[in-house]
mmCIF file of C-alpha atoms in Angstrom:
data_model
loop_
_atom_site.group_PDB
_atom_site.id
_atom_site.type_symbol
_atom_site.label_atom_id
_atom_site.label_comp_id
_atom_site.label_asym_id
_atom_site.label_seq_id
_atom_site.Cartn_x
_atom_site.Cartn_y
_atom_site.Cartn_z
ATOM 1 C CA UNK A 1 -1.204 -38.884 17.187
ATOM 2 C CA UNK A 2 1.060 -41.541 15.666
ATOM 3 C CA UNK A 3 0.235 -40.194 12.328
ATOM 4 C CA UNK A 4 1.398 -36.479 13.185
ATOM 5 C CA UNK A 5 4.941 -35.462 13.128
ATOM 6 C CA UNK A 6 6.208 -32.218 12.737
ATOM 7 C CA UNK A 7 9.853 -32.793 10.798
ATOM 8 C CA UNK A 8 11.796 -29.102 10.553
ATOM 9 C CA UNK A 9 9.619 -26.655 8.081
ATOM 10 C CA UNK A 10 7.527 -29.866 7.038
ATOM 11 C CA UNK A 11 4.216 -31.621 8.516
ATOM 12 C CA UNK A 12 3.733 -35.203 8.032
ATOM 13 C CA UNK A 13 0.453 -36.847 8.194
ATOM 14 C CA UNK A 14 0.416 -40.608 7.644
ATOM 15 C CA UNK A 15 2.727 -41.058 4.230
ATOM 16 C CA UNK A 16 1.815 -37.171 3.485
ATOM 17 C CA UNK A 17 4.407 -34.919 3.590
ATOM 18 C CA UNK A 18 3.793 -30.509 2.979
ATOM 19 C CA UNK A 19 5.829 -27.661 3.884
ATOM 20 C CA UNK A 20 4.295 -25.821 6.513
ATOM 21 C CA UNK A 21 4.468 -22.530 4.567
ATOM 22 C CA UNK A 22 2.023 -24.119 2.096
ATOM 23 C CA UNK A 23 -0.607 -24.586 4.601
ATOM 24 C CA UNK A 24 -3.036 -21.650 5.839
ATOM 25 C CA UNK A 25 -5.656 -23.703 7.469
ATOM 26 C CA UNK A 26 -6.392 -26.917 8.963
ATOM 27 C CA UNK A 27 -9.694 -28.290 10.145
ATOM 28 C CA UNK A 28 -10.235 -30.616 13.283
ATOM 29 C CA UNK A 29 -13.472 -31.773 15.046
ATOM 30 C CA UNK A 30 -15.779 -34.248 16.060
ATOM 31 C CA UNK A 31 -17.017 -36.063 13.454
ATOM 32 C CA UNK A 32 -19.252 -38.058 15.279
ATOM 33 C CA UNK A 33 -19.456 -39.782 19.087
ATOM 34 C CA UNK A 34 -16.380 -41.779 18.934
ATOM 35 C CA UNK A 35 -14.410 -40.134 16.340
ATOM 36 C CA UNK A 36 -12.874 -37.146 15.268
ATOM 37 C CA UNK A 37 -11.387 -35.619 11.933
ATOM 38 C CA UNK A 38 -8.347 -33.551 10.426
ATOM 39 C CA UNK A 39 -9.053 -32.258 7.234
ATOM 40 C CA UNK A 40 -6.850 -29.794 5.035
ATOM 41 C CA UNK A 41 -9.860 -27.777 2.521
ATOM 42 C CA UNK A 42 -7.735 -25.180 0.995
ATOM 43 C CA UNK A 43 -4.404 -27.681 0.630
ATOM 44 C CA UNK A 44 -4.152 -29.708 -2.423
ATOM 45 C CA UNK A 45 -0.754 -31.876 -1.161
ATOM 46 C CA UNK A 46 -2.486 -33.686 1.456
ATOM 47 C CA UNK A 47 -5.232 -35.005 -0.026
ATOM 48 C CA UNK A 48 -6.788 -37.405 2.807
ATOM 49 C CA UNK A 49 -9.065 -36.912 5.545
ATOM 50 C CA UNK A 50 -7.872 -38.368 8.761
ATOM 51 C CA UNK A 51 -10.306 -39.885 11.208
ATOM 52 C CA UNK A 52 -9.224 -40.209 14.869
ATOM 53 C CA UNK A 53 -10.073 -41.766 18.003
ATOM 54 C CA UNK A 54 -11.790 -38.665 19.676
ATOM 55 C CA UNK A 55 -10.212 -39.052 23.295
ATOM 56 C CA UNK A 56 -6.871 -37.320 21.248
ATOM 57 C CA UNK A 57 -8.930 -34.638 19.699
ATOM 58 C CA UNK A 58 -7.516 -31.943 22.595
ATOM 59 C CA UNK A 59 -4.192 -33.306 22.020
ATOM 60 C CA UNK A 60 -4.497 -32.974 17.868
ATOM 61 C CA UNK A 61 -5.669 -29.311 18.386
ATOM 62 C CA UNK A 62 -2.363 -28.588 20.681
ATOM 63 C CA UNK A 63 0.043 -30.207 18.225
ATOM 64 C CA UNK A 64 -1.428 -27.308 15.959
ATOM 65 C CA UNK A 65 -1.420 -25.022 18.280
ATOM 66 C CA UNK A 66 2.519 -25.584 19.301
ATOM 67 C CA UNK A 67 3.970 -26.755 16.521
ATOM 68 C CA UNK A 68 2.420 -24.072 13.789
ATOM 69 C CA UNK A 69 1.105 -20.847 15.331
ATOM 70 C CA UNK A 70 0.346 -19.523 12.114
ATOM 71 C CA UNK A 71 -2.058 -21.824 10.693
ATOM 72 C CA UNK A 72 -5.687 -20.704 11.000
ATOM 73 C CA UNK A 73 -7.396 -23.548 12.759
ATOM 74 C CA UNK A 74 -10.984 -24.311 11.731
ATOM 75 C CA UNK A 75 -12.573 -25.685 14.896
#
């Protein structure tokens, strides 16, 4: 959750930086027993998958959920 931050009409992820009106979707699941991953397919500005502890996958999915409404989460 450290690397999440949601700064005005931007998302930053790790050193990554987009404005949210660029993104439409955002993936985020289990990637395997102890891990989880955020992934942006259809966004060419943040070009990294993030892998996660996956005890904060719940709270990943919220920061989504609160933060930007309007982005189609791919579960």
């Amino acid at each position: 959750m450290a690397l999440l931050d949601a700064q005005g009409d931007k998302l930053r992820v790790g050193l990554e930086q987009v404005p949210s009106t660029k993104l439409k979707r955002v993936a985020v699941g289990e990637y395997n027993k102890s891990s989880a991953i955020l992934s942006f397919p259809f966004n060419y500005q943040i070009s990294h998958h993030y892998v996660f502890p996956i005890q904060q996958l719940d709270s990943v999915r919220e920061f989504f959920k609160t933060n930007y409404p309007q982005i189609d989460l791919i579960t």
